[in-house]
Amino acid sequence: EAGVTQFPSHSVIEKGQTVTLRCDPISGHDNLYWYRRVMGKEIKFLLHFVKESKQDESGMPNNRFLAERTGGTYSTLKVQPAELEDSGVYFCASSQALGVNTEAFFGQGTRLTVV
Amino acid sequence: AQSVTQLGSHVSVSEGALVLLRCNYSSSVPPYLFWYVQYPNQGLQLLLKYTTGATLVKGINGFEAEFKKSETSFHLTKPSAHMSDAAEYFCAVSGLRGSNYKLTFGKGTLLTVNP
């Protein structure tokens, strides 16, 4: 069974450009999460989808970030326009349910560098 | 609100030696606690978790952790380090009771194992 897949693995863009990150969750997982780790800091929660609906987007840093999950399958996270402080590793995770007895599986992350 | 403090951003041990990675947490509700590991070029993998019940929790690869409420700690241990244990380890607390998401992570501890 394929795990959580993220594309691209690395991205280097210039300040002011747009970047779109993609996450393919494990098939059948209704719950999808985005996290971000800025260098030297903690991994922080960004948002949570249940199917195609945003359940909790309290961690989104500002309106330059837009997450979508059309059809409740894969998700995209767009940063427009990118700023230097957006650099970091973006993780996606998915799970079948929300209870602590259900494991959330993480992808390997997308390393974003804004120069 | 929750927070996690991992003491030591880098821990180095010899192969065969005890591994001790420290984690202290702060939580406004009874915590659910997690340890994740990230091997190079891979995603985060769940090592073990504490929800309720027995305070000594056993995980994969010979790791275990003990929940100590009085000390607000959840330290990770392994009696004998192996070269394959070299990775970054993250302690996390769940932000929502009964949920496996919206985790609050510590800054991570990079474990080096010397031959």
Short mmCIF file of C-alpha atoms in Angstrom, two decimals:
data_model
loop_
_atom_site.label_atom_id
_atom_site.label_comp_id
_atom_site.label_asym_id
_atom_site.label_seq_id
_atom_site.Cartn_x
_atom_site.Cartn_y
_atom_site.Cartn_z
CA GLU A 1 0.00 0.00 0.00
CA ALA A 2 1.37 3.40 -0.98
CA GLY A 3 2.02 5.85 1.81
CA VAL A 4 1.44 9.59 1.87
CA THR A 5 3.17 11.11 -1.13
CA GLN A 6 4.25 14.70 -1.49
CA PHE A 7 5.39 16.58 -4.58
CA PRO A 8 7.84 18.07 -5.18
CA SER A 9 10.41 16.90 -2.67
CA HIS A 10 12.32 20.16 -3.04
CA SER A 11 11.43 23.55 -4.47
CA VAL A 12 13.53 26.68 -4.78
CA ILE A 13 11.71 29.83 -5.83
CA GLU A 14 12.31 33.55 -5.77
CA LYS A 15 10.54 35.88 -3.41
CA GLY A 16 7.27 36.99 -4.94
CA GLN A 17 6.73 33.87 -7.00
CA THR A 18 3.99 31.31 -6.54
CA VAL A 19 4.51 27.73 -5.50
CA THR A 20 2.03 24.87 -5.24
CA LEU A 21 2.71 21.86 -3.08
CA ARG A 22 0.78 18.65 -3.55
CA CYS A 23 -0.11 15.87 -1.16
CA ASP A 24 -1.61 12.50 -2.06
CA PRO A 25 -2.96 10.84 1.09
CA ILE A 26 -3.32 7.14 1.67
CA SER A 27 -6.30 5.86 -0.27
CA GLY A 28 -9.46 5.88 1.82
CA HIS A 29 -8.18 8.36 4.39
CA ASP A 30 -10.76 11.09 4.84
CA ASN A 31 -8.57 13.17 7.16
CA LEU A 32 -5.70 15.14 5.74
CA TYR A 33 -3.42 17.56 7.61
CA TRP A 34 -0.73 20.03 6.69
CA TYR A 35 2.14 20.91 9.00
CA ARG A 36 5.18 23.12 8.53
CA ARG A 37 8.62 23.19 10.06
CA VAL A 38 10.53 26.41 9.75
CA MET A 39 14.26 25.88 10.18
CA GLY A 40 15.30 25.62 13.80
CA LYS A 41 11.75 25.67 15.05
CA GLU A 42 8.95 23.28 15.89
CA ILE A 43 6.74 21.46 13.45
CA LYS A 44 3.50 23.43 13.50
CA PHE A 45 -0.04 22.51 12.52
CA LEU A 46 -1.47 24.44 9.57
CA LEU A 47 -4.86 22.93 8.77
CA HIS A 48 -7.09 19.88 8.67
CA PHE A 49 -9.43 18.58 5.98
CA VAL A 50 -12.18 16.04 6.36
CA LYS A 51 -12.81 14.91 2.82
CA GLU A 52 -13.04 18.17 0.87
CA SER A 53 -14.06 20.36 3.80
CA LYS A 54 -11.71 22.46 5.89
CA GLN A 55 -12.37 21.54 9.51
CA ASP A 56 -9.67 23.57 11.16
CA GLU A 57 -7.44 26.14 9.49
CA SER A 58 -6.38 27.91 12.64
CA GLY A 59 -2.70 27.34 11.93
CA MET A 60 -2.57 28.99 8.52
CA PRO A 61 -0.11 31.87 8.87
CA ASN A 62 -1.79 34.42 6.59
CA ASN A 63 -3.89 34.83 3.45
CA ARG A 64 -0.94 34.16 1.16
CA PHE A 65 -1.54 30.49 1.88
CA LEU A 66 -4.41 28.66 0.20
CA ALA A 67 -5.17 24.99 0.71
CA GLU A 68 -7.62 22.99 -1.33
CA ARG A 69 -8.78 19.41 -1.49
CA THR A 70 -11.05 19.10 -4.47
CA GLY A 71 -13.03 15.88 -4.53
CA GLY A 72 -11.66 14.84 -1.20
CA THR A 73 -8.63 13.12 -2.65
CA TYR A 74 -5.32 14.91 -3.08
CA SER A 75 -4.65 18.31 -1.58
CA THR A 76 -2.68 21.33 -2.73
CA LEU A 77 -1.14 24.11 -0.70
CA LYS A 78 -0.42 27.25 -2.67
CA VAL A 79 1.78 30.07 -1.45
CA GLN A 80 1.26 33.32 -3.37
CA PRO A 81 3.32 35.43 -3.28
CA ALA A 82 6.08 33.60 -1.46
CA GLU A 83 8.15 35.42 1.15
CA LEU A 84 11.53 34.54 2.62
CA GLU A 85 9.98 33.46 5.93
CA ASP A 86 7.91 30.81 4.13
CA SER A 87 11.02 28.68 3.72
CA GLY A 88 10.83 25.39 5.55
CA VAL A 89 9.64 21.82 5.26
CA TYR A 90 5.94 21.27 4.64
CA PHE A 91 4.55 17.96 5.84
CA CYS A 92 1.30 16.34 4.92
CA ALA A 93 -0.35 13.58 6.94
CA SER A 94 -3.49 11.52 6.64
CA SER A 95 -5.58 9.22 8.80
CA GLN A 96 -8.77 7.20 8.56
CA ALA A 97 -10.26 8.66 11.72
CA LEU A 98 -9.56 11.24 14.37
CA GLY A 99 -9.28 9.11 17.47
CA VAL A 100 -5.91 8.50 19.08
CA ASN A 101 -6.22 4.81 18.30
CA THR A 102 -5.91 5.67 14.64
CA GLU A 103 -2.44 6.54 13.46
CA ALA A 104 -1.75 9.60 11.35
CA PHE A 105 0.76 8.78 8.60
CA PHE A 106 3.17 11.47 7.45
CA GLY A 107 4.72 12.08 4.06
CA GLN A 108 8.42 12.81 3.67
CA GLY A 109 7.79 16.51 3.26
CA THR A 110 8.47 19.20 0.69
CA ARG A 111 11.47 21.39 1.38
CA LEU A 112 10.66 24.90 0.20
CA THR A 113 13.40 27.49 -0.14
CA VAL A 114 12.49 31.07 -0.97
CA VAL A 115 15.44 33.18 -2.11
CA ALA B 1 -2.84 25.56 25.36
CA GLN B 2 -0.10 22.99 24.97
CA SER B 3 3.66 23.17 24.65
CA VAL B 4 6.51 20.70 24.44
CA THR B 5 10.13 21.14 25.45
CA GLN B 6 12.77 18.71 24.29
CA LEU B 7 15.98 19.09 26.24
CA GLY B 8 18.98 18.83 23.96
CA SER B 9 18.75 19.48 20.25
CA HIS B 10 21.55 16.95 19.68
CA VAL B 11 22.33 13.81 21.64
CA SER B 12 25.28 11.57 20.86
CA VAL B 13 25.68 8.05 22.24
CA SER B 14 27.89 5.07 21.58
CA GLU B 15 26.50 1.92 20.03
CA GLY B 16 25.20 -0.29 22.82
CA ALA B 17 24.76 2.58 25.27
CA LEU B 18 21.52 3.74 26.84
CA VAL B 19 19.47 6.22 24.84
CA LEU B 20 17.60 8.86 26.84
CA LEU B 21 15.74 11.64 25.05
CA ARG B 22 13.98 14.10 27.31
CA CYS B 23 10.56 15.61 26.81
CA ASN B 24 8.54 17.85 29.11
CA TYR B 25 5.10 19.08 28.25
CA SER B 26 2.54 21.60 29.33
CA SER B 27 -1.13 20.94 28.76
CA SER B 28 -4.37 22.47 29.97
CA VAL B 29 -6.12 19.10 29.62
CA PRO B 30 -4.99 15.56 30.38
CA PRO B 31 -2.45 15.00 27.64
CA TYR B 32 -2.14 12.48 24.90
CA LEU B 33 1.59 12.20 24.20
CA PHE B 34 3.50 10.93 21.20
CA TRP B 35 7.02 10.25 20.05
CA TYR B 36 7.78 10.38 16.32
CA VAL B 37 11.00 9.55 14.52
CA GLN B 38 12.25 10.88 11.20
CA TYR B 39 14.94 8.93 9.41
CA PRO B 40 16.89 10.72 6.66
CA ASN B 41 14.77 11.41 3.56
CA GLN B 42 11.68 9.85 5.13
CA GLY B 43 8.48 11.07 6.72
CA LEU B 44 7.64 11.12 10.39
CA GLN B 45 6.92 7.69 11.82
CA LEU B 46 5.05 7.04 15.05
CA LEU B 47 7.26 5.34 17.64
CA LEU B 48 4.79 5.16 20.51
CA LYS B 49 1.99 7.02 22.23
CA TYR B 50 0.40 7.44 25.62
CA THR B 51 -3.33 7.96 25.88
CA THR B 52 -4.67 6.43 29.07
CA GLY B 53 -3.90 3.47 31.27
CA ALA B 54 -0.41 2.09 31.81
CA THR B 55 2.10 4.89 32.13
CA LEU B 56 4.99 2.86 30.70
CA VAL B 57 4.47 2.62 26.98
CA LYS B 58 6.39 0.32 24.68
CA GLY B 59 6.92 1.19 21.05
CA ILE B 60 8.64 -0.08 17.97
CA ASN B 61 12.36 -0.85 17.66
CA GLY B 62 12.82 -1.41 21.40
CA PHE B 63 11.91 2.11 22.49
CA GLU B 64 9.74 2.90 25.48
CA ALA B 65 8.58 6.00 27.31
CA GLU B 66 7.09 6.66 30.71
CA PHE B 67 4.40 9.22 31.40
CA LYS B 68 5.07 10.97 34.70
CA LYS B 69 2.27 13.35 35.51
CA SER B 70 3.95 14.80 38.60
CA GLU B 71 7.01 15.71 36.53
CA THR B 72 5.06 16.55 33.35
CA SER B 73 7.54 14.40 31.49
CA PHE B 74 7.48 11.75 28.78
CA HIS B 75 11.11 10.75 28.30
CA LEU B 76 12.05 8.26 25.59
CA THR B 77 14.51 5.47 26.35
CA LYS B 78 16.15 2.49 24.74
CA PRO B 79 18.50 0.23 26.70
CA SER B 80 21.01 -0.32 23.91
CA ALA B 81 21.53 1.99 20.97
CA HIS B 82 21.96 0.63 17.48
CA MET B 83 23.49 2.40 14.51
CA SER B 84 20.10 2.30 12.79
CA ASP B 85 18.61 4.45 15.57
CA ALA B 86 20.38 7.53 14.22
CA ALA B 87 17.55 9.90 13.32
CA GLU B 88 15.65 12.94 14.55
CA TYR B 89 13.10 12.36 17.29
CA PHE B 90 10.07 14.50 18.02
CA CYS B 91 7.90 14.58 21.12
CA ALA B 92 4.35 15.83 20.63
CA VAL B 93 1.17 16.43 22.60
CA SER B 94 -2.32 16.34 21.16
CA GLY B 95 -4.15 19.61 21.16
CA LEU B 96 -7.56 18.06 21.27
CA ARG B 97 -8.73 15.45 23.72
CA GLY B 98 -9.33 12.18 21.95
CA SER B 99 -7.77 13.33 18.73
CA ASN B 100 -4.68 12.26 16.87
CA TYR B 101 -4.24 15.52 15.07
CA LYS B 102 -3.40 19.12 15.75
CA LEU B 103 -0.25 17.95 17.43
CA THR B 104 2.04 20.38 19.19
CA PHE B 105 5.61 19.28 18.59
CA GLY B 106 8.87 19.92 20.33
CA LYS B 107 11.83 21.22 18.35
CA GLY B 108 13.26 17.76 17.88
CA THR B 109 16.36 15.94 19.07
CA LEU B 110 18.92 14.66 16.60
CA LEU B 111 20.35 11.37 17.81
CA THR B 112 23.81 10.35 16.64
CA VAL B 113 25.08 6.83 17.33
CA ASN B 114 28.83 6.37 17.29
CA PRO B 115 30.43 3.00 16.53
#
